[in-house]
mmCIF file with all atom_site columns, C-alpha atoms in Angstrom:
data_model
loop_
_atom_site.group_PDB
_atom_site.id
_atom_site.type_symbol
_atom_site.label_atom_id
_atom_site.label_alt_id
_atom_site.label_comp_id
_atom_site.label_asym_id
_atom_site.label_entity_id
_atom_site.label_seq_id
_atom_site.pdbx_PDB_ins_code
_atom_site.Cartn_x
_atom_site.Cartn_y
_atom_site.Cartn_z
_atom_site.occupancy
_atom_site.B_iso_or_equiv
_atom_site.pdbx_formal_charge
_atom_site.auth_seq_id
_atom_site.auth_comp_id
_atom_site.auth_asym_id
_atom_site.auth_atom_id
_atom_site.pdbx_PDB_model_num
ATOM 1   C CA . ASP A 1 1   ? 5.673   35.521 18.216  1.00 0.00 ? 1   ASP A CA 1
ATOM 2   C CA . THR A 1 2   ? 7.767   37.966 16.282  1.00 0.00 ? 2   THR A CA 1
ATOM 3   C CA . GLY A 1 3   ? 7.903   36.267 13.048  1.00 0.00 ? 3   GLY A CA 1
ATOM 4   C CA . VAL A 1 4   ? 11.494  35.471 11.351  1.00 0.00 ? 4   VAL A CA 1
ATOM 5   C CA . SER A 1 5   ? 14.229  38.273 11.515  1.00 0.00 ? 5   SER A CA 1
ATOM 6   C CA . GLN A 1 6   ? 17.814  38.822 9.161   1.00 0.00 ? 6   GLN A CA 1
ATOM 7   C CA . ASP A 1 7   ? 20.537  41.061 10.118  1.00 0.00 ? 7   ASP A CA 1
ATOM 8   C CA . PRO A 1 8   ? 21.566  43.079 7.980   1.00 0.00 ? 8   PRO A CA 1
ATOM 9   C CA . ARG A 1 9   ? 18.721  43.760 5.655   1.00 0.00 ? 9   ARG A CA 1
ATOM 10  C CA . HIS A 1 10  ? 21.557  45.188 3.315   1.00 0.00 ? 10  HIS A CA 1
ATOM 11  C CA . LYS A 1 11  ? 25.051  44.355 2.921   1.00 0.00 ? 11  LYS A CA 1
ATOM 12  C CA . ILE A 1 12  ? 27.413  45.720 0.269   1.00 0.00 ? 12  ILE A CA 1
ATOM 13  C CA . THR A 1 13  ? 30.907  44.296 0.202   1.00 0.00 ? 13  THR A CA 1
ATOM 14  C CA . LYS A 1 14  ? 33.997  44.099 -1.979  1.00 0.00 ? 14  LYS A CA 1
ATOM 15  C CA . ARG A 1 15  ? 34.850  41.353 -3.786  1.00 0.00 ? 15  ARG A CA 1
ATOM 16  C CA . GLY A 1 16  ? 37.494  39.112 -2.007  1.00 0.00 ? 16  GLY A CA 1
ATOM 17  C CA . GLN A 1 17  ? 35.724  40.055 1.206   1.00 0.00 ? 17  GLN A CA 1
ATOM 18  C CA . ASN A 1 18  ? 34.102  37.674 4.134   1.00 0.00 ? 18  ASN A CA 1
ATOM 19  C CA . VAL A 1 19  ? 30.159  38.665 5.056   1.00 0.00 ? 19  VAL A CA 1
ATOM 20  C CA . THR A 1 20  ? 28.200  37.616 7.707   1.00 0.00 ? 20  THR A CA 1
ATOM 21  C CA . PHE A 1 21  ? 24.660  36.864 7.841   1.00 0.00 ? 21  PHE A CA 1
ATOM 22  C CA . ARG A 1 22  ? 22.457  35.803 10.853  1.00 0.00 ? 22  ARG A CA 1
ATOM 23  C CA . CYS A 1 23  ? 18.942  34.221 11.201  1.00 0.00 ? 23  CYS A CA 1
ATOM 24  C CA . ASP A 1 24  ? 16.762  34.534 13.798  1.00 0.00 ? 24  ASP A CA 1
ATOM 25  C CA . PRO A 1 25  ? 13.740  31.783 13.413  1.00 0.00 ? 25  PRO A CA 1
ATOM 26  C CA . ILE A 1 26  ? 10.681  31.741 15.411  1.00 0.00 ? 26  ILE A CA 1
ATOM 27  C CA . SER A 1 27  ? 11.316  31.681 19.007  1.00 0.00 ? 27  SER A CA 1
ATOM 28  C CA . GLU A 1 28  ? 9.715   27.515 19.300  1.00 0.00 ? 28  GLU A CA 1
ATOM 29  C CA . HIS A 1 29  ? 11.008  26.335 15.576  1.00 0.00 ? 29  HIS A CA 1
ATOM 30  C CA . ASN A 1 30  ? 13.553  23.487 16.062  1.00 0.00 ? 30  ASN A CA 1
ATOM 31  C CA . ARG A 1 31  ? 13.988  23.459 11.605  1.00 0.00 ? 31  ARG A CA 1
ATOM 32  C CA . LEU A 1 32  ? 15.767  26.341 10.165  1.00 0.00 ? 32  LEU A CA 1
ATOM 33  C CA . TYR A 1 33  ? 16.557  26.658 6.425   1.00 0.00 ? 33  TYR A CA 1
ATOM 34  C CA . TRP A 1 34  ? 18.255  28.955 4.621   1.00 0.00 ? 34  TRP A CA 1
ATOM 35  C CA . TYR A 1 35  ? 17.783  30.053 1.005   1.00 0.00 ? 35  TYR A CA 1
ATOM 36  C CA . ARG A 1 36  ? 19.458  32.038 -1.928  1.00 0.00 ? 36  ARG A CA 1
ATOM 37  C CA . GLN A 1 37  ? 17.292  34.310 -4.429  1.00 0.00 ? 37  GLN A CA 1
ATOM 38  C CA . THR A 1 38  ? 18.947  35.641 -7.462  1.00 0.00 ? 38  THR A CA 1
ATOM 39  C CA . LEU A 1 39  ? 17.268  38.756 -9.637  1.00 0.00 ? 39  LEU A CA 1
ATOM 40  C CA . GLY A 1 40  ? 13.847  36.784 -11.878 1.00 0.00 ? 40  GLY A CA 1
ATOM 41  C CA . GLN A 1 41  ? 14.389  33.360 -9.746  1.00 0.00 ? 41  GLN A CA 1
ATOM 42  C CA . GLY A 1 42  ? 12.812  31.609 -7.380  1.00 0.00 ? 42  GLY A CA 1
ATOM 43  C CA . PRO A 1 43  ? 14.874  30.229 -3.958  1.00 0.00 ? 43  PRO A CA 1
ATOM 44  C CA . GLU A 1 44  ? 17.064  28.175 -3.961  1.00 0.00 ? 44  GLU A CA 1
ATOM 45  C CA . PHE A 1 45  ? 17.829  26.137 -1.311  1.00 0.00 ? 45  PHE A CA 1
ATOM 46  C CA . LEU A 1 46  ? 21.331  25.823 0.622   1.00 0.00 ? 46  LEU A CA 1
ATOM 47  C CA . THR A 1 47  ? 21.109  24.239 4.038   1.00 0.00 ? 47  THR A CA 1
ATOM 48  C CA . TYR A 1 48  ? 18.860  22.782 6.594   1.00 0.00 ? 48  TYR A CA 1
ATOM 49  C CA . PHE A 1 49  ? 19.203  22.298 10.246  1.00 0.00 ? 49  PHE A CA 1
ATOM 50  C CA . GLN A 1 50  ? 17.083  20.475 12.653  1.00 0.00 ? 50  GLN A CA 1
ATOM 51  C CA . ASN A 1 51  ? 18.161  22.127 16.435  1.00 0.00 ? 51  ASN A CA 1
ATOM 52  C CA . GLU A 1 52  ? 21.537  22.390 15.861  1.00 0.00 ? 52  GLU A CA 1
ATOM 53  C CA . ALA A 1 53  ? 22.652  19.269 13.231  1.00 0.00 ? 53  ALA A CA 1
ATOM 54  C CA . GLN A 1 54  ? 23.240  20.517 10.351  1.00 0.00 ? 54  GLN A CA 1
ATOM 55  C CA . LEU A 1 55  ? 21.527  17.884 8.469   1.00 0.00 ? 55  LEU A CA 1
ATOM 56  C CA . GLU A 1 56  ? 21.973  19.038 4.491   1.00 0.00 ? 56  GLU A CA 1
ATOM 57  C CA . LYS A 1 57  ? 24.556  21.412 3.151   1.00 0.00 ? 57  LYS A CA 1
ATOM 58  C CA . SER A 1 58  ? 25.619  19.101 0.080   1.00 0.00 ? 58  SER A CA 1
ATOM 59  C CA . ARG A 1 59  ? 23.683  22.013 -1.814  1.00 0.00 ? 59  ARG A CA 1
ATOM 60  C CA . LEU A 1 60  ? 25.982  25.202 -0.649  1.00 0.00 ? 60  LEU A CA 1
ATOM 61  C CA . LEU A 1 61  ? 27.100  26.681 -3.078  1.00 0.00 ? 61  LEU A CA 1
ATOM 62  C CA . SER A 1 62  ? 30.587  26.277 -2.823  1.00 0.00 ? 62  SER A CA 1
ATOM 63  C CA . ASP A 1 63  ? 33.077  25.437 -0.044  1.00 0.00 ? 63  ASP A CA 1
ATOM 64  C CA . ARG A 1 64  ? 33.039  29.110 0.143   1.00 0.00 ? 64  ARG A CA 1
ATOM 65  C CA . PHE A 1 65  ? 30.167  29.313 1.622   1.00 0.00 ? 65  PHE A CA 1
ATOM 66  C CA . SER A 1 66  ? 29.284  27.744 5.974   1.00 0.00 ? 66  SER A CA 1
ATOM 67  C CA . ALA A 1 67  ? 26.264  27.873 8.231   1.00 0.00 ? 67  ALA A CA 1
ATOM 68  C CA . GLU A 1 68  ? 26.464  27.178 11.747  1.00 0.00 ? 68  GLU A CA 1
ATOM 69  C CA . ARG A 1 69  ? 23.690  27.183 14.468  1.00 0.00 ? 69  ARG A CA 1
ATOM 70  C CA . PRO A 1 70  ? 26.049  26.380 17.457  1.00 0.00 ? 70  PRO A CA 1
ATOM 71  C CA . LYS A 1 71  ? 22.471  26.473 20.218  1.00 0.00 ? 71  LYS A CA 1
ATOM 72  C CA . GLY A 1 72  ? 20.335  25.091 18.126  1.00 0.00 ? 72  GLY A CA 1
ATOM 73  C CA . SER A 1 73  ? 18.621  28.976 17.747  1.00 0.00 ? 73  SER A CA 1
ATOM 74  C CA . PHE A 1 74  ? 20.083  31.547 15.748  1.00 0.00 ? 74  PHE A CA 1
ATOM 75  C CA . SER A 1 75  ? 22.017  30.862 12.904  1.00 0.00 ? 75  SER A CA 1
ATOM 76  C CA . THR A 1 76  ? 25.048  32.587 11.050  1.00 0.00 ? 76  THR A CA 1
ATOM 77  C CA . LEU A 1 77  ? 25.586  32.144 7.157   1.00 0.00 ? 77  LEU A CA 1
ATOM 78  C CA . GLU A 1 78  ? 29.114  33.002 6.137   1.00 0.00 ? 78  GLU A CA 1
ATOM 79  C CA . ILE A 1 79  ? 30.799  33.992 2.880   1.00 0.00 ? 79  ILE A CA 1
ATOM 80  C CA . GLN A 1 80  ? 34.130  33.581 2.442   1.00 0.00 ? 80  GLN A CA 1
ATOM 81  C CA . ARG A 1 81  ? 36.099  35.544 0.015   1.00 0.00 ? 81  ARG A CA 1
ATOM 82  C CA . THR A 1 82  ? 33.333  37.220 -1.572  1.00 0.00 ? 82  THR A CA 1
ATOM 83  C CA . GLU A 1 83  ? 32.761  37.122 -5.829  1.00 0.00 ? 83  GLU A CA 1
ATOM 84  C CA . GLN A 1 84  ? 30.331  39.336 -7.767  1.00 0.00 ? 84  GLN A CA 1
ATOM 85  C CA . GLY A 1 85  ? 28.195  35.982 -8.581  1.00 0.00 ? 85  GLY A CA 1
ATOM 86  C CA . ASP A 1 86  ? 27.436  35.613 -4.866  1.00 0.00 ? 86  ASP A CA 1
ATOM 87  C CA . SER A 1 87  ? 25.372  38.745 -5.150  1.00 0.00 ? 87  SER A CA 1
ATOM 88  C CA . ALA A 1 88  ? 21.593  37.483 -4.250  1.00 0.00 ? 88  ALA A CA 1
ATOM 89  C CA . MET A 1 89  ? 19.139  38.353 -1.383  1.00 0.00 ? 89  MET A CA 1
ATOM 90  C CA . TYR A 1 90  ? 19.879  35.297 0.681   1.00 0.00 ? 90  TYR A CA 1
ATOM 91  C CA . LEU A 1 91  ? 16.662  34.349 2.754   1.00 0.00 ? 91  LEU A CA 1
ATOM 92  C CA . CYS A 1 92  ? 16.446  32.694 6.125   1.00 0.00 ? 92  CYS A CA 1
ATOM 93  C CA . ALA A 1 93  ? 13.046  30.014 7.082   1.00 0.00 ? 93  ALA A CA 1
ATOM 94  C CA . SER A 1 94  ? 12.419  28.858 9.321   1.00 0.00 ? 94  SER A CA 1
ATOM 95  C CA . SER A 1 95  ? 9.252   25.737 10.666  1.00 0.00 ? 95  SER A CA 1
ATOM 96  C CA . LEU A 1 96  ? 8.647   23.279 13.598  1.00 0.00 ? 96  LEU A CA 1
ATOM 97  C CA . GLN A 1 97  ? 9.355   19.747 12.973  1.00 0.00 ? 97  GLN A CA 1
ATOM 98  C CA . GLY A 1 98  ? 5.626   18.565 11.677  1.00 0.00 ? 98  GLY A CA 1
ATOM 99  C CA . GLY A 1 99  ? 6.615   15.830 8.604   1.00 0.00 ? 99  GLY A CA 1
ATOM 100 C CA . LEU A 1 100 ? 7.001   17.494 4.663   1.00 0.00 ? 100 LEU A CA 1
ATOM 101 C CA . GLN A 1 101 ? 3.834   19.466 4.960   1.00 0.00 ? 101 GLN A CA 1
ATOM 102 C CA . GLU A 1 102 ? 4.950   21.396 7.582   1.00 0.00 ? 102 GLU A CA 1
ATOM 103 C CA . THR A 1 103 ? 4.704   25.457 6.889   1.00 0.00 ? 103 THR A CA 1
ATOM 104 C CA . GLN A 1 104 ? 7.980   27.205 6.422   1.00 0.00 ? 104 GLN A CA 1
ATOM 105 C CA . TYR A 1 105 ? 7.972   31.061 7.948   1.00 0.00 ? 105 TYR A CA 1
ATOM 106 C CA . PHE A 1 106 ? 10.307  33.037 5.774   1.00 0.00 ? 106 PHE A CA 1
ATOM 107 C CA . GLY A 1 107 ? 12.493  36.038 7.348   1.00 0.00 ? 107 GLY A CA 1
ATOM 108 C CA . PRO A 1 108 ? 13.006  39.258 4.872   1.00 0.00 ? 108 PRO A CA 1
ATOM 109 C CA . GLY A 1 109 ? 16.324  38.301 3.603   1.00 0.00 ? 109 GLY A CA 1
ATOM 110 C CA . THR A 1 110 ? 19.387  40.246 3.504   1.00 0.00 ? 110 THR A CA 1
ATOM 111 C CA . ARG A 1 111 ? 20.170  41.528 0.125   1.00 0.00 ? 111 ARG A CA 1
ATOM 112 C CA . LEU A 1 112 ? 24.081  41.479 -0.710  1.00 0.00 ? 112 LEU A CA 1
ATOM 113 C CA . LEU A 1 113 ? 25.928  43.430 -3.303  1.00 0.00 ? 113 LEU A CA 1
ATOM 114 C CA . VAL A 1 114 ? 29.243  42.420 -4.066  1.00 0.00 ? 114 VAL A CA 1
ATOM 115 C CA . LEU A 1 115 ? 30.950  45.167 -6.092  1.00 0.00 ? 115 LEU A CA 1
ATOM 116 C CA . ALA B 2 1   ? 13.961  15.149 -8.098  1.00 0.00 ? 1   ALA B CA 1
ATOM 117 C CA . GLN B 2 2   ? 11.311  17.359 -7.295  1.00 0.00 ? 2   GLN B CA 1
ATOM 118 C CA . SER B 2 3   ? 11.002  20.046 -9.915  1.00 0.00 ? 3   SER B CA 1
ATOM 119 C CA . VAL B 2 4   ? 8.017   22.730 -10.008 1.00 0.00 ? 4   VAL B CA 1
ATOM 120 C CA . THR B 2 5   ? 7.064   24.934 -13.361 1.00 0.00 ? 5   THR B CA 1
ATOM 121 C CA . GLN B 2 6   ? 5.162   28.240 -13.614 1.00 0.00 ? 6   GLN B CA 1
ATOM 122 C CA . LEU B 2 7   ? 4.143   28.746 -17.029 1.00 0.00 ? 7   LEU B CA 1
ATOM 123 C CA . GLY B 2 8   ? 4.364   33.101 -17.793 1.00 0.00 ? 8   GLY B CA 1
ATOM 124 C CA . SER B 2 9   ? 6.517   35.086 -15.886 1.00 0.00 ? 9   SER B CA 1
ATOM 125 C CA . HIS B 2 10  ? 4.235   38.103 -16.350 1.00 0.00 ? 10  HIS B CA 1
ATOM 126 C CA . VAL B 2 11  ? 0.313   37.763 -16.027 1.00 0.00 ? 11  VAL B CA 1
ATOM 127 C CA . SER B 2 12  ? -1.897  41.023 -16.179 1.00 0.00 ? 12  SER B CA 1
ATOM 128 C CA . VAL B 2 13  ? -5.517  41.412 -15.299 1.00 0.00 ? 13  VAL B CA 1
ATOM 129 C CA . SER B 2 14  ? -7.664  44.608 -14.982 1.00 0.00 ? 14  SER B CA 1
ATOM 130 C CA . GLU B 2 15  ? -8.581  44.916 -11.174 1.00 0.00 ? 15  GLU B CA 1
ATOM 131 C CA . GLY B 2 16  ? -11.914 43.218 -10.610 1.00 0.00 ? 16  GLY B CA 1
ATOM 132 C CA . ALA B 2 17  ? -11.108 40.128 -13.340 1.00 0.00 ? 17  ALA B CA 1
ATOM 133 C CA . LEU B 2 18  ? -10.228 36.129 -12.349 1.00 0.00 ? 18  LEU B CA 1
ATOM 134 C CA . VAL B 2 19  ? -6.824  35.693 -11.351 1.00 0.00 ? 19  VAL B CA 1
ATOM 135 C CA . LEU B 2 20  ? -5.286  32.710 -12.748 1.00 0.00 ? 20  LEU B CA 1
ATOM 136 C CA . LEU B 2 21  ? -1.644  32.305 -12.078 1.00 0.00 ? 21  LEU B CA 1
ATOM 137 C CA . ARG B 2 22  ? -0.718  28.452 -13.861 1.00 0.00 ? 22  ARG B CA 1
ATOM 138 C CA . CYS B 2 23  ? 1.796   25.651 -11.634 1.00 0.00 ? 23  CYS B CA 1
ATOM 139 C CA . ASN B 2 24  ? 2.955   22.181 -12.816 1.00 0.00 ? 24  ASN B CA 1
ATOM 140 C CA . TYR B 2 25  ? 4.844   19.893 -10.500 1.00 0.00 ? 25  TYR B CA 1
ATOM 141 C CA . SER B 2 26  ? 6.891   16.887 -11.580 1.00 0.00 ? 26  SER B CA 1
ATOM 142 C CA . SER B 2 27  ? 7.104   14.263 -8.421  1.00 0.00 ? 27  SER B CA 1
ATOM 143 C CA . SER B 2 28  ? 7.675   10.778 -8.451  1.00 0.00 ? 28  SER B CA 1
ATOM 144 C CA . VAL B 2 29  ? 6.052   10.926 -4.717  1.00 0.00 ? 29  VAL B CA 1
ATOM 145 C CA . PRO B 2 30  ? 2.803   12.446 -3.485  1.00 0.00 ? 30  PRO B CA 1
ATOM 146 C CA . PRO B 2 31  ? 3.617   16.333 -3.881  1.00 0.00 ? 31  PRO B CA 1
ATOM 147 C CA . TYR B 2 32  ? 3.434   18.729 -0.876  1.00 0.00 ? 32  TYR B CA 1
ATOM 148 C CA . LEU B 2 33  ? 2.867   21.984 -2.395  1.00 0.00 ? 33  LEU B CA 1
ATOM 149 C CA . PHE B 2 34  ? 2.685   25.944 -1.963  1.00 0.00 ? 34  PHE B CA 1
ATOM 150 C CA . TRP B 2 35  ? 1.779   28.947 -3.362  1.00 0.00 ? 35  TRP B CA 1
ATOM 151 C CA . TYR B 2 36  ? 3.632   32.348 -1.595  1.00 0.00 ? 36  TYR B CA 1
ATOM 152 C CA . VAL B 2 37  ? 3.525   35.699 -2.477  1.00 0.00 ? 37  VAL B CA 1
ATOM 153 C CA . GLN B 2 38  ? 6.330   38.106 -2.257  1.00 0.00 ? 38  GLN B CA 1
ATOM 154 C CA . TYR B 2 39  ? 5.899   41.610 -2.220  1.00 0.00 ? 39  TYR B CA 1
ATOM 155 C CA . PRO B 2 40  ? 8.684   43.940 -3.121  1.00 0.00 ? 40  PRO B CA 1
ATOM 156 C CA . ASN B 2 41  ? 11.960  43.738 -0.973  1.00 0.00 ? 41  ASN B CA 1
ATOM 157 C CA . GLN B 2 42  ? 10.494  41.826 1.493   1.00 0.00 ? 42  GLN B CA 1
ATOM 158 C CA . GLY B 2 43  ? 10.435  37.469 2.450   1.00 0.00 ? 43  GLY B CA 1
ATOM 159 C CA . LEU B 2 44  ? 7.473   35.181 1.576   1.00 0.00 ? 44  LEU B CA 1
ATOM 160 C CA . GLN B 2 45  ? 4.599   34.680 2.644   1.00 0.00 ? 45  GLN B CA 1
ATOM 161 C CA . LEU B 2 46  ? 2.488   31.722 2.508   1.00 0.00 ? 46  LEU B CA 1
ATOM 162 C CA . LEU B 2 47  ? -0.225  32.148 0.416   1.00 0.00 ? 47  LEU B CA 1
ATOM 163 C CA . LEU B 2 48  ? -1.995  28.433 0.657   1.00 0.00 ? 48  LEU B CA 1
ATOM 164 C CA . LYS B 2 49  ? -0.692  24.467 1.266   1.00 0.00 ? 49  LYS B CA 1
ATOM 165 C CA . TYR B 2 50  ? -1.790  21.214 -0.283  1.00 0.00 ? 50  TYR B CA 1
ATOM 166 C CA . THR B 2 51  ? -2.047  18.495 1.957   1.00 0.00 ? 51  THR B CA 1
ATOM 167 C CA . SER B 2 52  ? -3.761  15.676 1.005   1.00 0.00 ? 52  SER B CA 1
ATOM 168 C CA . ALA B 2 53  ? -6.842  16.239 2.596   1.00 0.00 ? 53  ALA B CA 1
ATOM 169 C CA . ALA B 2 54  ? -8.500  18.002 -0.032  1.00 0.00 ? 54  ALA B CA 1
ATOM 170 C CA . THR B 2 55  ? -7.857  18.774 -3.384  1.00 0.00 ? 55  THR B CA 1
ATOM 171 C CA . LEU B 2 56  ? -9.675  22.557 -3.342  1.00 0.00 ? 56  LEU B CA 1
ATOM 172 C CA . VAL B 2 57  ? -7.472  24.542 -0.841  1.00 0.00 ? 57  VAL B CA 1
ATOM 173 C CA . LYS B 2 58  ? -8.250  28.102 0.286   1.00 0.00 ? 58  LYS B CA 1
ATOM 174 C CA . GLY B 2 59  ? -5.878  30.204 1.598   1.00 0.00 ? 59  GLY B CA 1
ATOM 175 C CA . ILE B 2 60  ? -5.986  33.901 2.630   1.00 0.00 ? 60  ILE B CA 1
ATOM 176 C CA . ASN B 2 61  ? -6.566  36.805 0.572   1.00 0.00 ? 61  ASN B CA 1
ATOM 177 C CA . GLY B 2 62  ? -8.880  35.491 -1.011  1.00 0.00 ? 62  GLY B CA 1
ATOM 178 C CA . PHE B 2 63  ? -6.656  33.202 -3.206  1.00 0.00 ? 63  PHE B CA 1
ATOM 179 C CA . GLU B 2 64  ? -7.453  29.431 -3.889  1.00 0.00 ? 64  GLU B CA 1
ATOM 180 C CA . ALA B 2 65  ? -5.748  26.639 -5.545  1.00 0.00 ? 65  ALA B CA 1
ATOM 181 C CA . GLU B 2 66  ? -7.195  23.133 -6.859  1.00 0.00 ? 66  GLU B CA 1
ATOM 182 C CA . PHE B 2 67  ? -4.689  20.376 -7.063  1.00 0.00 ? 67  PHE B CA 1
ATOM 183 C CA . LYS B 2 68  ? -5.136  17.856 -9.763  1.00 0.00 ? 68  LYS B CA 1
ATOM 184 C CA . LYS B 2 69  ? -3.449  14.665 -9.745  1.00 0.00 ? 69  LYS B CA 1
ATOM 185 C CA . SER B 2 70  ? -3.949  13.708 -13.831 1.00 0.00 ? 70  SER B CA 1
ATOM 186 C CA . GLU B 2 71  ? -2.792  17.390 -14.973 1.00 0.00 ? 71  GLU B CA 1
ATOM 187 C CA . THR B 2 72  ? 0.048   17.676 -12.358 1.00 0.00 ? 72  THR B CA 1
ATOM 188 C CA . SER B 2 73  ? -1.123  20.716 -11.576 1.00 0.00 ? 73  SER B CA 1
ATOM 189 C CA . PHE B 2 74  ? -1.861  23.214 -8.728  1.00 0.00 ? 74  PHE B CA 1
ATOM 190 C CA . HIS B 2 75  ? -3.136  26.782 -10.198 1.00 0.00 ? 75  HIS B CA 1
ATOM 191 C CA . LEU B 2 76  ? -3.702  29.788 -7.999  1.00 0.00 ? 76  LEU B CA 1
ATOM 192 C CA . THR B 2 77  ? -6.922  32.029 -8.597  1.00 0.00 ? 77  THR B CA 1
ATOM 193 C CA . LYS B 2 78  ? -8.615  34.592 -7.871  1.00 0.00 ? 78  LYS B CA 1
ATOM 194 C CA . PRO B 2 79  ? -12.351 35.479 -8.638  1.00 0.00 ? 79  PRO B CA 1
ATOM 195 C CA . SER B 2 80  ? -11.569 38.766 -9.148  1.00 0.00 ? 80  SER B CA 1
ATOM 196 C CA . ALA B 2 81  ? -8.032  41.072 -8.044  1.00 0.00 ? 81  ALA B CA 1
ATOM 197 C CA . HIS B 2 82  ? -7.456  43.957 -6.138  1.00 0.00 ? 82  HIS B CA 1
ATOM 198 C CA . MET B 2 83  ? -4.567  46.365 -6.797  1.00 0.00 ? 83  MET B CA 1
ATOM 199 C CA . SER B 2 84  ? -2.770  45.279 -3.192  1.00 0.00 ? 84  SER B CA 1
ATOM 200 C CA . ASP B 2 85  ? -2.534  41.576 -5.454  1.00 0.00 ? 85  ASP B CA 1
ATOM 201 C CA . ALA B 2 86  ? 0.220   43.049 -7.240  1.00 0.00 ? 86  ALA B CA 1
ATOM 202 C CA . ALA B 2 87  ? 3.090   41.095 -6.432  1.00 0.00 ? 87  ALA B CA 1
ATOM 203 C CA . GLU B 2 88  ? 5.434   37.983 -7.297  1.00 0.00 ? 88  GLU B CA 1
ATOM 204 C CA . TYR B 2 89  ? 4.100   34.696 -6.727  1.00 0.00 ? 89  TYR B CA 1
ATOM 205 C CA . PHE B 2 90  ? 6.146   31.559 -6.245  1.00 0.00 ? 90  PHE B CA 1
ATOM 206 C CA . CYS B 2 91  ? 4.600   27.642 -6.623  1.00 0.00 ? 91  CYS B CA 1
ATOM 207 C CA . ALA B 2 92  ? 6.766   25.282 -4.267  1.00 0.00 ? 92  ALA B CA 1
ATOM 208 C CA . SER B 2 93  ? 7.282   21.625 -3.698  1.00 0.00 ? 93  SER B CA 1
ATOM 209 C CA . GLY B 2 94  ? 8.949   19.077 -1.002  1.00 0.00 ? 94  GLY B CA 1
ATOM 210 C CA . GLY B 2 95  ? 9.664   20.038 2.140   1.00 0.00 ? 95  GLY B CA 1
ATOM 211 C CA . GLY B 2 96  ? 11.612  19.278 5.297   1.00 0.00 ? 96  GLY B CA 1
ATOM 212 C CA . ALA B 2 97  ? 15.283  17.892 4.813   1.00 0.00 ? 97  ALA B CA 1
ATOM 213 C CA . ASP B 2 98  ? 15.789  18.171 1.517   1.00 0.00 ? 98  ASP B CA 1
ATOM 214 C CA . GLY B 2 99  ? 14.321  22.268 1.326   1.00 0.00 ? 99  GLY B CA 1
ATOM 215 C CA . LEU B 2 100 ? 11.571  23.632 -0.767  1.00 0.00 ? 100 LEU B CA 1
ATOM 216 C CA . THR B 2 101 ? 11.869  23.583 -4.715  1.00 0.00 ? 101 THR B CA 1
ATOM 217 C CA . PHE B 2 102 ? 10.049  26.716 -6.118  1.00 0.00 ? 102 PHE B CA 1
ATOM 218 C CA . GLY B 2 103 ? 9.226   27.979 -9.864  1.00 0.00 ? 103 GLY B CA 1
ATOM 219 C CA . LYS B 2 104 ? 10.564  30.771 -10.799 1.00 0.00 ? 104 LYS B CA 1
ATOM 220 C CA . GLY B 2 105 ? 7.870   33.286 -10.225 1.00 0.00 ? 105 GLY B CA 1
ATOM 221 C CA . THR B 2 106 ? 5.150   34.885 -11.983 1.00 0.00 ? 106 THR B CA 1
ATOM 222 C CA . HIS B 2 107 ? 4.824   38.686 -11.472 1.00 0.00 ? 107 HIS B CA 1
ATOM 223 C CA . LEU B 2 108 ? 1.191   39.761 -11.516 1.00 0.00 ? 108 LEU B CA 1
ATOM 224 C CA . ILE B 2 109 ? 0.306   43.319 -13.181 1.00 0.00 ? 109 ILE B CA 1
ATOM 225 C CA . ILE B 2 110 ? -2.834  44.333 -12.310 1.00 0.00 ? 110 ILE B CA 1
ATOM 226 C CA . GLN B 2 111 ? -4.260  47.150 -14.160 1.00 0.00 ? 111 GLN B CA 1
ATOM 227 C CA . PRO B 2 112 ? -6.554  49.832 -13.327 1.00 0.00 ? 112 PRO B CA 1
#
């Protein structure tokens, strides 16, 4: 069990550019979540996958945000036409399906800075 | 909709003193409650979770929390603070397809 990993850890981009982040969950976990954390706030839920199916995406912040999990393993989060307000920490978490009391394990996050 | 309120954005205690971090929840159904800790530039680590099996929940690093339905609270405590406890602490509720709903966090400062 190597934990949840995220790549890159840091990303600096210019406004208007597209960025893509990758998350590798714990290998046997079938559920994967993306959150955004802005300075001084708790993480904010964005989207959720069970295996390769994206079962919740209404909380994605705008249509510039999209996520995929093509083979039910790793996931990517893409932000198109980045804006300065997108600057934040993007966290990925994974869990093994087991009811609402299941534990989500978080990765170290990708910190995005949009100039 | 679920919500979580953490009272006090910053809490300062002396090393060796009692730590008390407050969390109140709002839920129309039995809640699933969690405490996570976040060290600088790191992800979140689970301290403990309430699963309705017991109202007093013990977690890692000497932390525990008590679920009080009458007060809709799930406060986090530790009898004796250590310098290594300095971090950001988040209370959260929910899970599954709705994701977790987090409070705004409490920054714990340990005075030597």
